[in-house]
Short mmCIF file of C-alpha atoms in Angstrom, two decimals:
data_model
loop_
_atom_site.label_atom_id
_atom_site.label_comp_id
_atom_site.label_asym_id
_atom_site.label_seq_id
_atom_site.Cartn_x
_atom_site.Cartn_y
_atom_site.Cartn_z
CA MET A 254 -0.06 -0.04 -0.19
CA SER A 255 2.96 2.45 0.17
CA LYS A 256 2.34 3.06 -3.81
CA LEU A 257 -1.22 3.93 -2.83
CA LYS A 258 0.17 6.46 -0.21
CA SER A 259 2.60 7.70 -2.92
CA LEU A 260 -0.12 8.40 -5.41
CA ALA A 261 -2.32 9.97 -2.44
CA GLY A 262 0.75 12.26 -1.58
CA GLU A 263 1.31 13.35 -5.12
CA THR A 264 -2.55 13.88 -5.50
CA VAL A 265 -2.27 15.96 -2.23
CA VAL A 266 0.81 18.00 -3.77
CA TYR A 267 -0.84 18.57 -7.26
CA GLY A 268 -4.21 18.92 -5.45
CA ALA A 269 -2.60 21.78 -3.20
CA SER A 270 -1.21 23.70 -5.89
CA THR A 271 -3.95 23.02 -8.24
CA ILE A 272 -6.68 23.99 -5.75
CA VAL A 273 -4.70 27.41 -4.89
CA SER A 274 -4.45 28.19 -8.52
CA ARG A 275 -7.70 26.98 -9.48
CA LEU A 276 -9.24 28.89 -6.67
CA LEU A 277 -7.61 31.95 -7.65
CA ALA A 278 -9.02 31.42 -11.16
CA TRP A 279 -12.22 30.65 -9.71
CA LEU A 280 -12.32 34.27 -8.19
CA LEU A 281 -12.46 35.56 -11.53
CA MET A 282 -16.22 34.06 -11.58
CA PRO A 283 -17.39 36.37 -8.76
CA PHE A 284 -15.05 39.30 -10.19
CA TYR A 285 -16.68 38.89 -13.68
CA ILE A 286 -20.01 38.55 -12.66
CA ARG A 287 -19.33 41.89 -10.86
CA THR A 288 -17.56 43.88 -13.32
CA LEU A 289 -19.57 42.49 -16.70
CA ASP A 290 -23.09 41.90 -17.56
CA PRO A 291 -24.27 38.67 -17.43
CA GLU A 292 -24.52 38.40 -21.28
CA LEU A 293 -20.81 39.43 -21.48
CA PHE A 294 -19.89 36.77 -18.77
CA GLY A 295 -21.86 34.73 -21.35
CA GLY A 296 -19.57 35.79 -23.77
CA VAL A 297 -16.59 34.67 -21.93
CA ALA A 298 -17.73 31.21 -21.22
CA ASN A 299 -18.86 30.76 -24.97
CA ILE A 300 -15.23 31.74 -26.37
CA TYR A 301 -13.42 29.75 -23.53
CA SER A 302 -15.58 26.76 -24.49
CA TYR A 303 -14.13 26.99 -28.06
CA ILE A 304 -10.74 27.55 -26.66
CA SER A 305 -10.82 24.22 -24.69
CA VAL A 306 -12.00 22.11 -27.64
CA VAL A 307 -9.37 23.56 -30.21
CA LEU A 308 -6.43 23.26 -27.49
CA VAL A 309 -6.91 19.21 -27.56
CA LEU A 310 -6.46 19.39 -31.33
CA LEU A 311 -3.19 21.60 -31.35
CA THR A 312 -1.57 19.41 -28.54
CA PHE A 313 -2.31 16.03 -30.50
CA GLY A 314 -2.56 13.89 -27.38
CA PHE A 315 1.19 14.37 -27.10
CA GLU A 316 1.04 14.97 -23.05
CA THR A 317 0.00 11.14 -22.73
CA GLY A 318 2.27 9.97 -25.73
CA TYR A 319 5.44 11.95 -24.17
CA PHE A 320 4.77 9.59 -20.77
CA ARG A 321 4.09 6.39 -22.91
CA PHE A 322 7.38 6.91 -24.89
CA ILE A 323 9.98 8.51 -22.89
CA THR A 324 11.17 5.27 -21.47
CA LYS A 325 11.89 4.12 -25.06
CA GLU A 326 13.51 7.34 -26.52
CA ASN A 327 15.88 9.96 -25.68
CA ARG A 328 13.79 12.32 -23.47
CA ASN A 329 15.61 15.45 -25.02
CA ASP A 330 15.13 14.13 -28.69
CA LEU A 331 11.27 13.13 -27.86
CA LEU A 332 10.45 16.51 -26.24
CA LYS A 333 12.20 18.78 -28.82
CA SER A 334 10.59 16.77 -31.87
CA LEU A 335 6.92 16.66 -30.26
CA SER A 336 7.24 20.75 -28.98
CA PHE A 337 8.48 21.61 -32.44
CA PHE A 338 5.60 19.90 -34.47
CA ILE A 339 3.19 21.83 -31.81
CA ILE A 340 4.73 25.13 -32.48
CA ILE A 341 4.67 24.74 -36.29
CA ALA A 342 0.92 23.73 -36.15
CA SER A 343 0.14 26.55 -33.56
CA VAL A 344 1.62 29.26 -35.82
CA LEU A 345 -0.16 27.96 -38.63
CA PHE A 346 -3.64 27.78 -36.84
CA VAL A 347 -3.17 31.55 -35.69
CA LEU A 348 -2.47 32.50 -39.25
CA PHE A 349 -5.58 30.63 -40.36
CA VAL A 350 -7.77 32.56 -37.96
CA TYR A 351 -6.35 35.95 -38.55
CA ILE A 352 -7.15 35.24 -42.43
CA PHE A 353 -10.44 34.15 -42.10
CA SER A 354 -11.59 35.56 -39.08
CA SER A 355 -14.58 37.41 -41.01
CA PRO A 356 -16.04 33.80 -41.84
CA ILE A 357 -15.60 32.55 -38.54
CA GLU A 358 -17.02 35.72 -37.11
CA ARG A 359 -20.61 35.00 -39.28
CA LEU A 360 -20.72 31.20 -38.35
CA LEU A 361 -19.73 31.40 -34.64
CA GLY A 362 -20.08 35.04 -33.48
CA ASN A 363 -22.89 37.20 -32.31
CA GLU A 364 -23.68 40.54 -31.00
CA TYR A 365 -20.97 40.14 -28.23
CA LEU A 366 -18.12 38.08 -30.01
CA SER A 367 -16.84 39.92 -33.04
CA GLY A 368 -13.82 38.50 -35.25
CA LYS A 369 -11.26 40.06 -33.14
CA ILE A 370 -12.28 38.25 -29.92
CA PHE A 371 -11.78 34.97 -31.76
CA ARG A 372 -8.38 36.01 -32.78
CA TYR A 373 -7.45 36.73 -29.28
CA GLY A 374 -8.62 33.09 -28.51
CA ALA A 375 -6.36 31.46 -31.32
CA ILE A 376 -3.11 33.44 -29.52
CA ILE A 377 -4.51 31.84 -26.25
CA VAL A 378 -4.88 28.54 -27.60
CA ALA A 379 -1.38 28.51 -29.67
CA ILE A 380 0.40 29.61 -26.28
CA ASP A 381 -1.26 27.06 -23.83
CA ALA A 382 -0.60 24.42 -26.54
CA ILE A 383 3.14 25.29 -26.98
CA ILE A 384 4.03 25.32 -23.18
CA SER A 385 1.82 21.98 -22.87
CA LEU A 386 4.73 19.69 -23.28
CA PRO A 387 7.16 21.53 -21.20
CA PHE A 388 4.66 21.40 -18.31
CA ALA A 389 4.23 17.82 -18.91
CA ASP A 390 8.03 17.14 -18.59
CA LEU A 391 8.06 18.93 -15.13
CA ARG A 392 5.28 16.43 -14.14
CA TYR A 393 7.22 13.61 -15.39
CA ARG A 394 10.53 14.87 -13.76
CA ASN A 395 8.52 14.97 -10.48
CA LYS A 396 8.93 18.61 -10.35
CA LYS A 397 5.86 19.04 -8.41
CA MET A 398 6.62 22.11 -6.82
CA PHE A 399 8.42 24.04 -9.61
CA TYR A 400 5.29 22.90 -11.86
CA ALA A 401 2.71 24.11 -8.99
CA GLY A 402 4.93 27.47 -8.77
CA LEU A 403 4.73 28.11 -12.13
CA ARG A 404 1.04 27.37 -12.51
CA PHE A 405 0.44 29.62 -9.63
CA PHE A 406 2.31 32.42 -10.75
CA GLN A 407 0.65 32.13 -14.44
CA VAL A 408 -2.96 32.49 -12.55
CA LEU A 409 -1.84 35.15 -10.21
CA LEU A 410 -0.86 37.16 -13.45
CA ASN A 411 -4.02 36.77 -14.99
CA ILE A 412 -5.95 38.07 -12.27
CA VAL A 413 -3.53 40.99 -11.94
CA PHE A 414 -4.03 42.01 -15.44
CA ASN A 415 -7.71 41.51 -15.10
CA VAL A 416 -8.02 43.75 -12.06
CA PHE A 417 -5.96 46.24 -13.86
CA PHE A 418 -7.86 46.45 -17.20
CA LEU A 419 -11.41 45.96 -15.67
CA VAL A 420 -11.02 47.99 -12.29
CA VAL A 421 -7.94 50.08 -12.14
CA CYS A 422 -8.24 51.43 -15.84
CA PRO A 423 -11.94 52.40 -15.55
CA TYR A 424 -11.32 53.90 -12.13
CA LEU A 425 -8.63 56.11 -13.49
CA LEU A 426 -10.59 57.00 -16.77
CA SER A 427 -13.37 58.22 -14.64
CA LEU A 428 -10.78 60.52 -12.76
CA GLY A 429 -9.80 61.90 -16.02
CA TYR A 430 -6.41 60.88 -16.40
CA ASP A 431 -4.92 61.31 -19.66
CA GLY A 432 -3.37 58.41 -21.76
CA ILE A 433 -5.72 55.65 -20.40
CA GLU A 434 -7.99 55.75 -23.47
CA LEU A 435 -4.82 54.64 -25.17
CA ILE A 436 -4.71 51.35 -23.55
CA PHE A 437 -8.44 51.08 -22.35
CA ASP A 438 -11.39 51.03 -24.45
CA SER A 439 -14.58 51.43 -22.04
CA ASN A 440 -17.08 50.25 -24.89
CA ASN A 441 -15.38 46.64 -25.16
CA ARG A 442 -14.73 45.26 -21.73
CA LEU A 443 -14.89 41.93 -22.71
CA LYS A 444 -11.80 41.92 -25.02
CA TYR A 445 -9.59 42.51 -21.78
CA VAL A 446 -10.45 39.13 -20.31
CA PHE A 447 -8.79 37.64 -23.32
CA ILE A 448 -5.89 40.27 -23.38
CA SER A 449 -5.10 39.00 -19.60
CA ASN A 450 -4.98 35.85 -20.62
CA ILE A 451 -2.60 36.37 -23.38
CA LEU A 452 -0.11 38.21 -21.30
CA SER A 453 -0.29 35.89 -18.39
CA SER A 454 0.35 32.80 -20.59
CA GLY A 455 2.64 34.49 -22.73
CA LEU A 456 4.85 35.69 -19.79
CA ILE A 457 5.22 32.04 -18.65
CA GLY A 458 6.02 30.86 -22.28
CA ILE A 459 8.74 33.48 -22.65
CA TYR A 460 10.48 31.60 -19.60
CA LEU A 461 9.69 28.01 -20.73
CA ILE A 462 10.33 27.96 -24.43
CA PRO A 463 13.86 29.31 -24.23
CA VAL A 464 14.68 26.51 -21.74
CA LEU A 465 13.15 24.09 -24.19
CA PHE A 466 15.51 25.01 -27.00
CA LYS A 467 18.46 25.06 -24.81
CA ARG A 468 18.20 21.71 -24.16
CA VAL A 469 20.55 19.12 -26.02
CA GLY A 470 18.36 17.27 -28.40
CA ASN A 471 17.76 16.56 -31.77
CA PHE A 472 14.19 17.00 -34.11
CA ASP A 473 13.51 13.67 -35.59
CA PHE A 474 10.03 13.20 -37.21
CA ALA A 475 10.36 9.58 -36.71
CA HIS A 476 9.68 10.56 -32.93
CA VAL A 477 6.42 12.45 -33.93
CA LYS A 478 5.37 9.61 -36.37
CA ASP A 479 5.56 6.78 -33.59
CA VAL A 480 4.13 8.91 -30.99
CA PHE A 481 1.05 10.34 -33.18
CA LYS A 482 0.21 6.64 -34.09
CA TYR A 483 -0.45 6.14 -30.31
CA SER A 484 -1.80 9.67 -29.58
CA GLY A 485 -3.99 10.03 -32.26
CA PRO A 486 -6.81 7.94 -30.36
CA ILE A 487 -5.78 9.75 -27.43
CA MET A 488 -6.57 13.06 -29.38
CA ILE A 489 -9.76 12.11 -30.54
CA VAL A 490 -10.66 10.78 -27.00
CA GLY A 491 -9.69 14.17 -25.56
CA LEU A 492 -11.40 16.04 -28.42
CA PHE A 493 -14.70 14.18 -27.59
CA GLY A 494 -14.16 14.74 -23.75
CA MET A 495 -13.88 18.35 -24.34
CA LEU A 496 -17.00 18.47 -26.58
CA ILE A 497 -18.81 16.64 -23.96
CA GLN A 498 -17.64 19.21 -21.29
CA ASN A 499 -18.09 22.47 -23.26
CA VAL A 500 -21.10 21.78 -26.03
CA ASP A 501 -23.46 22.82 -23.97
CA LYS A 502 -21.99 26.33 -23.66
CA ILE A 503 -21.19 26.27 -27.35
CA LEU A 504 -24.95 25.25 -28.36
CA MET A 505 -26.92 27.06 -25.82
CA PRO A 506 -26.61 30.57 -27.69
CA LYS A 507 -28.09 28.91 -30.77
CA LEU A 508 -30.87 26.92 -28.47
CA ILE A 509 -32.52 29.17 -26.11
CA PRO A 510 -34.70 31.64 -28.05
CA ASP A 511 -34.97 34.36 -25.46
CA ASN A 512 -31.63 36.21 -24.33
CA PRO A 513 -29.48 33.24 -24.71
CA MET A 514 -26.08 34.90 -23.76
CA LYS A 515 -27.92 35.82 -20.07
CA ALA A 516 -29.06 32.12 -19.67
CA LEU A 517 -25.50 31.05 -20.45
CA GLY A 518 -23.95 33.56 -18.08
CA ILE A 519 -26.07 32.23 -15.13
CA TYR A 520 -25.61 28.80 -16.27
CA SER A 521 -21.78 29.25 -16.27
CA ALA A 522 -21.76 31.01 -13.17
CA ASN A 523 -23.41 28.04 -10.98
CA PHE A 524 -21.40 25.63 -13.47
CA LYS A 525 -18.28 27.10 -11.49
CA ILE A 526 -19.89 26.34 -8.09
CA GLY A 527 -18.62 22.78 -9.22
CA VAL A 528 -15.20 23.98 -8.70
CA LEU A 529 -14.09 21.75 -5.70
CA MET A 530 -15.19 18.63 -7.74
CA MET A 531 -13.30 19.52 -10.66
CA LEU A 532 -10.38 20.61 -8.74
CA PHE A 533 -10.21 17.19 -6.87
CA ILE A 534 -10.39 15.33 -10.31
CA GLN A 535 -8.03 17.41 -12.15
CA SER A 536 -5.12 17.06 -9.26
CA TYR A 537 -6.12 13.45 -9.30
CA ARG A 538 -5.52 13.20 -13.11
CA LEU A 539 -2.00 15.13 -12.95
CA ALA A 540 -0.89 12.55 -10.43
CA PHE A 541 -2.67 9.38 -11.95
CA GLU A 542 -1.52 9.36 -15.32
CA PRO A 543 2.42 9.66 -14.62
CA PHE A 544 1.70 6.88 -11.86
CA PHE A 545 0.09 4.25 -13.76
CA PHE A 546 2.78 4.57 -16.76
CA LYS A 547 5.79 4.32 -14.50
CA GLU A 548 3.93 1.03 -13.13
CA GLY A 549 3.38 -0.46 -16.49
CA LYS A 550 1.19 -3.19 -17.44
CA GLU A 551 3.58 -5.88 -15.92
CA ASN A 552 4.21 -4.05 -12.46
CA ALA A 553 0.59 -2.90 -11.94
CA SER A 554 -1.29 -4.22 -9.00
CA LYS A 555 -4.80 -4.56 -9.75
CA GLU A 556 -5.90 -4.64 -6.44
CA LEU A 557 -4.18 -1.23 -5.75
CA TYR A 558 -6.09 0.27 -8.74
CA ALA A 559 -9.46 -1.31 -7.29
CA THR A 560 -8.41 0.45 -4.02
CA ILE A 561 -7.48 3.86 -5.81
CA LEU A 562 -11.04 3.85 -7.48
CA LYS A 563 -12.98 3.36 -4.21
CA PHE A 564 -10.93 6.16 -2.50
CA PHE A 565 -11.58 8.42 -5.33
CA VAL A 566 -15.17 7.87 -5.13
CA ILE A 567 -15.17 8.19 -1.27
CA PHE A 568 -13.59 11.73 -1.45
CA GLY A 569 -15.61 12.63 -4.34
CA ILE A 570 -19.11 11.78 -2.67
CA LEU A 571 -17.84 14.03 0.24
CA ILE A 572 -17.17 16.94 -1.90
CA TYR A 573 -20.84 16.29 -3.63
CA VAL A 574 -22.39 16.17 0.15
CA GLY A 575 -20.31 19.22 1.42
CA VAL A 576 -20.93 21.61 -1.28
CA LEU A 577 -24.83 20.86 -1.50
CA MET A 578 -25.07 20.84 2.41
CA PHE A 579 -23.59 24.24 2.67
CA LEU A 580 -24.69 26.04 -0.92
CA ASP A 581 -26.21 28.73 0.89
CA ILE A 582 -22.79 29.81 2.00
CA ILE A 583 -21.22 29.31 -1.16
CA ASN A 584 -23.84 31.13 -2.79
CA ASN A 585 -22.41 34.27 -1.23
CA PHE A 586 -20.04 34.31 -4.15
CA LEU A 587 -22.77 34.88 -6.71
CA LEU A 588 -25.50 37.67 -7.18
CA PRO A 589 -29.19 37.20 -6.44
CA GLU A 590 -29.77 37.34 -10.17
CA TYR A 591 -27.71 34.12 -10.58
CA PHE A 592 -29.28 32.10 -7.73
CA SER A 593 -32.03 30.63 -10.16
CA GLY A 594 -29.13 28.53 -12.03
CA ASN A 595 -28.50 26.64 -8.30
CA VAL A 596 -30.98 23.91 -9.80
CA ILE A 597 -27.87 22.57 -12.16
CA ILE A 598 -25.57 21.97 -9.26
CA PRO A 599 -26.48 18.51 -7.95
CA TYR A 600 -26.09 17.32 -11.87
CA VAL A 601 -22.89 19.38 -12.42
CA LEU A 602 -20.96 17.71 -9.22
CA MET A 603 -22.54 14.00 -10.00
CA GLY A 604 -21.58 14.37 -13.66
CA GLN A 605 -17.97 15.66 -12.78
CA LEU A 606 -17.62 12.75 -10.32
CA PHE A 607 -18.63 10.48 -12.96
CA PHE A 608 -16.15 11.88 -15.30
CA GLY A 609 -13.43 11.06 -12.61
CA ILE A 610 -14.72 7.27 -12.14
CA TYR A 611 -14.37 7.25 -16.16
CA TYR A 612 -11.05 8.44 -16.13
CA SER A 613 -9.87 6.20 -13.38
CA LEU A 614 -11.34 2.99 -15.40
CA SER A 615 -10.01 4.25 -18.59
CA LEU A 616 -6.43 2.91 -17.57
CA TRP A 617 -7.25 -0.55 -19.01
CA TYR A 618 -7.19 0.83 -22.74
CA LYS A 619 -4.12 2.79 -22.27
CA LEU A 620 -2.17 0.04 -20.72
CA THR A 621 -3.12 -2.59 -23.35
CA ASP A 622 -2.83 -0.14 -26.07
CA ARG A 623 -6.31 -0.16 -27.01
CA THR A 624 -6.93 3.65 -27.22
CA ILE A 625 -9.13 3.32 -30.10
CA TYR A 626 -11.66 1.92 -27.42
CA GLY A 627 -11.23 5.23 -25.75
CA ALA A 628 -12.09 7.17 -28.77
CA TYR A 629 -15.38 4.71 -29.48
CA ILE A 630 -16.63 5.39 -25.81
CA SER A 631 -15.89 9.21 -25.83
CA GLY A 632 -17.34 9.47 -29.65
CA PHE A 633 -20.78 7.92 -28.02
CA GLY A 634 -20.38 10.05 -25.14
CA ALA A 635 -20.23 13.33 -27.48
CA LEU A 636 -22.79 11.89 -29.61
CA ILE A 637 -25.27 11.69 -26.73
CA VAL A 638 -24.79 14.67 -25.10
CA ILE A 639 -24.91 16.73 -28.37
CA VAL A 640 -28.35 14.89 -29.09
CA LEU A 641 -29.62 15.37 -25.50
CA ASN A 642 -28.66 19.16 -25.49
CA LEU A 643 -30.50 19.57 -28.94
CA VAL A 644 -33.83 17.93 -27.19
CA LEU A 645 -33.67 19.14 -23.60
CA VAL A 646 -32.25 22.91 -23.88
CA PRO A 647 -34.77 24.28 -26.12
CA SER A 648 -37.81 22.84 -23.96
CA ILE A 649 -36.35 23.11 -20.35
CA GLY A 650 -33.40 25.58 -20.66
CA TYR A 651 -30.16 25.04 -19.16
CA ILE A 652 -31.03 22.58 -16.49
CA GLY A 653 -31.37 20.33 -19.81
CA ALA A 654 -27.81 20.84 -20.44
CA ALA A 655 -26.74 19.70 -17.17
CA ILE A 656 -28.87 16.73 -17.27
CA SER A 657 -27.38 15.91 -20.62
CA SER A 658 -23.88 15.89 -19.24
CA LEU A 659 -24.72 13.66 -16.42
CA VAL A 660 -26.34 11.03 -18.67
CA CYS A 661 -23.34 11.20 -20.80
CA PHE A 662 -20.94 10.42 -18.12
CA VAL A 663 -22.61 7.92 -16.63
CA LEU A 664 -23.17 5.84 -19.76
CA MET A 665 -19.58 6.28 -20.73
CA THR A 666 -18.60 4.82 -17.32
CA ILE A 667 -20.80 1.87 -17.77
CA LEU A 668 -19.33 1.04 -21.14
CA SER A 669 -15.70 1.60 -19.91
CA TYR A 670 -16.48 -0.86 -17.09
CA TYR A 671 -17.86 -3.20 -19.45
CA TYR A 672 -14.86 -3.43 -21.89
CA GLY A 673 -12.58 -2.97 -19.35
CA GLN A 674 -13.60 -6.05 -17.62
CA LYS A 675 -13.12 -8.04 -21.01
CA PHE A 676 -9.66 -6.74 -21.90
CA TYR A 677 -7.97 -5.97 -18.51
CA LEU A 678 -10.05 -7.61 -15.66
CA ILE A 679 -9.94 -5.80 -12.40
CA LYS A 680 -12.29 -6.53 -9.80
CA TYR A 681 -13.58 -3.10 -8.45
CA PRO A 682 -15.43 -2.96 -5.19
CA ILE A 683 -18.66 -2.19 -7.30
CA LYS A 684 -21.13 -2.62 -4.27
CA SER A 685 -18.99 -0.32 -2.08
CA ILE A 686 -19.06 2.35 -5.01
CA VAL A 687 -22.82 1.98 -5.27
CA PHE A 688 -23.18 2.25 -1.88
CA TYR A 689 -21.41 5.54 -1.16
CA LEU A 690 -22.99 7.07 -4.23
CA LEU A 691 -26.37 6.34 -3.26
CA SER A 692 -25.75 7.28 0.53
CA GLY A 693 -24.32 10.59 -0.65
CA ILE A 694 -27.23 11.35 -2.81
CA MET A 695 -29.67 10.36 0.03
CA LEU A 696 -28.28 12.12 2.57
CA VAL A 697 -28.40 15.46 0.48
CA ILE A 698 -31.84 14.88 0.02
CA VAL A 699 -32.91 14.51 3.71
CA VAL A 700 -30.71 16.96 4.90
CA ASN A 701 -32.14 19.81 2.58
CA LYS A 702 -35.42 18.84 3.47
CA ILE A 703 -34.72 20.10 7.28
CA GLN A 704 -36.24 23.71 7.92
CA LEU A 705 -35.28 25.84 10.89
CA SER A 706 -36.01 29.21 11.89
CA ASN A 707 -32.49 29.74 13.16
CA ASP A 708 -29.72 29.82 10.14
CA ILE A 709 -26.92 29.39 12.72
CA PHE A 710 -28.56 26.56 14.28
CA LEU A 711 -29.46 24.97 10.83
CA LEU A 712 -25.70 25.17 9.74
CA ALA A 713 -24.56 23.55 13.30
CA VAL A 714 -26.88 20.53 12.44
CA LYS A 715 -25.81 20.48 8.77
CA ALA A 716 -22.05 20.53 10.14
CA PHE A 717 -22.94 17.75 12.60
CA ILE A 718 -24.44 15.58 10.15
CA PHE A 719 -21.65 15.66 7.68
CA VAL A 720 -18.92 14.94 10.65
CA SER A 721 -20.93 12.04 11.52
CA TYR A 722 -21.09 10.75 7.72
CA LEU A 723 -17.58 11.56 7.68
CA ALA A 724 -16.88 9.48 10.72
CA THR A 725 -19.19 6.84 9.58
CA ILE A 726 -17.11 6.35 6.20
CA PHE A 727 -13.96 6.26 8.47
CA PHE A 728 -15.30 3.32 10.38
CA PHE A 729 -16.24 1.14 7.62
CA GLU A 730 -12.80 1.74 5.91
CA ARG A 731 -10.71 1.96 8.85
CA LYS A 732 -8.60 -0.95 7.91
CA GLU A 733 -8.22 0.29 4.35
CA PHE A 734 -7.28 3.93 5.59
CA LYS A 735 -4.69 2.02 8.01
CA LYS A 736 -2.88 0.26 5.40
CA THR A 737 -2.86 3.48 3.22
CA ILE A 738 -1.10 5.61 5.84
CA ILE A 739 1.45 2.57 6.59
#
């Protein structure tokens, strides 16, 4: 169980850095809804959905391929070859968007998203793609603190630039300071969200890219070709995965007839409430992928993987219960006009938890080199979520988008489990996992029916119930926890 302890330790380190960085980034949500209208915040969510999808294409699944092939190839040659290929592709993509920005605007834009905004988005995608492999190399070399520090600094810079453009500049402009209008256009506040991102990511890139090219290594297209054969299906999996996570925010402006960008703004702000689950899953993914590739198929302990999944579900359901029990407190980050979107939060949290379960189960097709199955399953999921959005969103609004994502992730999890048992049999503790999922859901339903006139007393009752639930889980799993610690 020392390996489980090692994974838990890496997840905590990545989690701590991810939580701090993502929470800082998350604070941009309450900042944006207080400095931008809901319609403009919807515009932010819409363009970042496109950015997330295109970024998967521009990275080609090379992060996973790098972890897979690094034990077979010279690390510097492999890193330089893959990175150089991404740089070329990224430059070509930016040129394409700049040349065809007008047709792109007619196809994807609206009153809030102009061709210039899509150009900014292209630059953001290019920079993030180029620095993806240097960051992956830091993860492989176990430079957790350095990785965390760079990510933290990147987020901090983004916040500083956002505050400067959206708070300081309007304030100075109101005081009549000369020259402010040269760097700030009060009639187009939306673009400064993306300019801030370009500046923050660009400064990190200025540090990482020269370090990359100073390494002793040679470009070899054979490395790119070999990795792409493996990573191609991974890229498709990632593309479908990003579509699943973002297609709601892409389609919603086209599916809701009345004030769709405002609805998207409300939906996106409440979607962000699920950040704790997303943070947990992200930190787990950052630690888990290098971990199981280092273990490999031969050295892997199937009992270990089964235990990992159970603990993942336990911690995930605790986040689910905690957020929904104390939602009244969390709502302080929102404005009253956004409260109507709270209805999506249970679906978002559970959907993200199932996404994490699916990711954990997906190790079977990565370790057995059957990555094409990942493409099939994620393609099926993308089809399901698109169809459900098209059917549900026009009739029941943004709650239909949240339900679509949950159904999609549940079905993908079931498919991955079924095929995984055929090709890489692991005896997962299904009964325990189902028990924890159902117990968490039922507990939230029961607790939220409690009505007390005194809010402080109600908060104390909820806290007592949550701690009791945590203690009960610890009691049932005390032997496993003890093994993990030892």
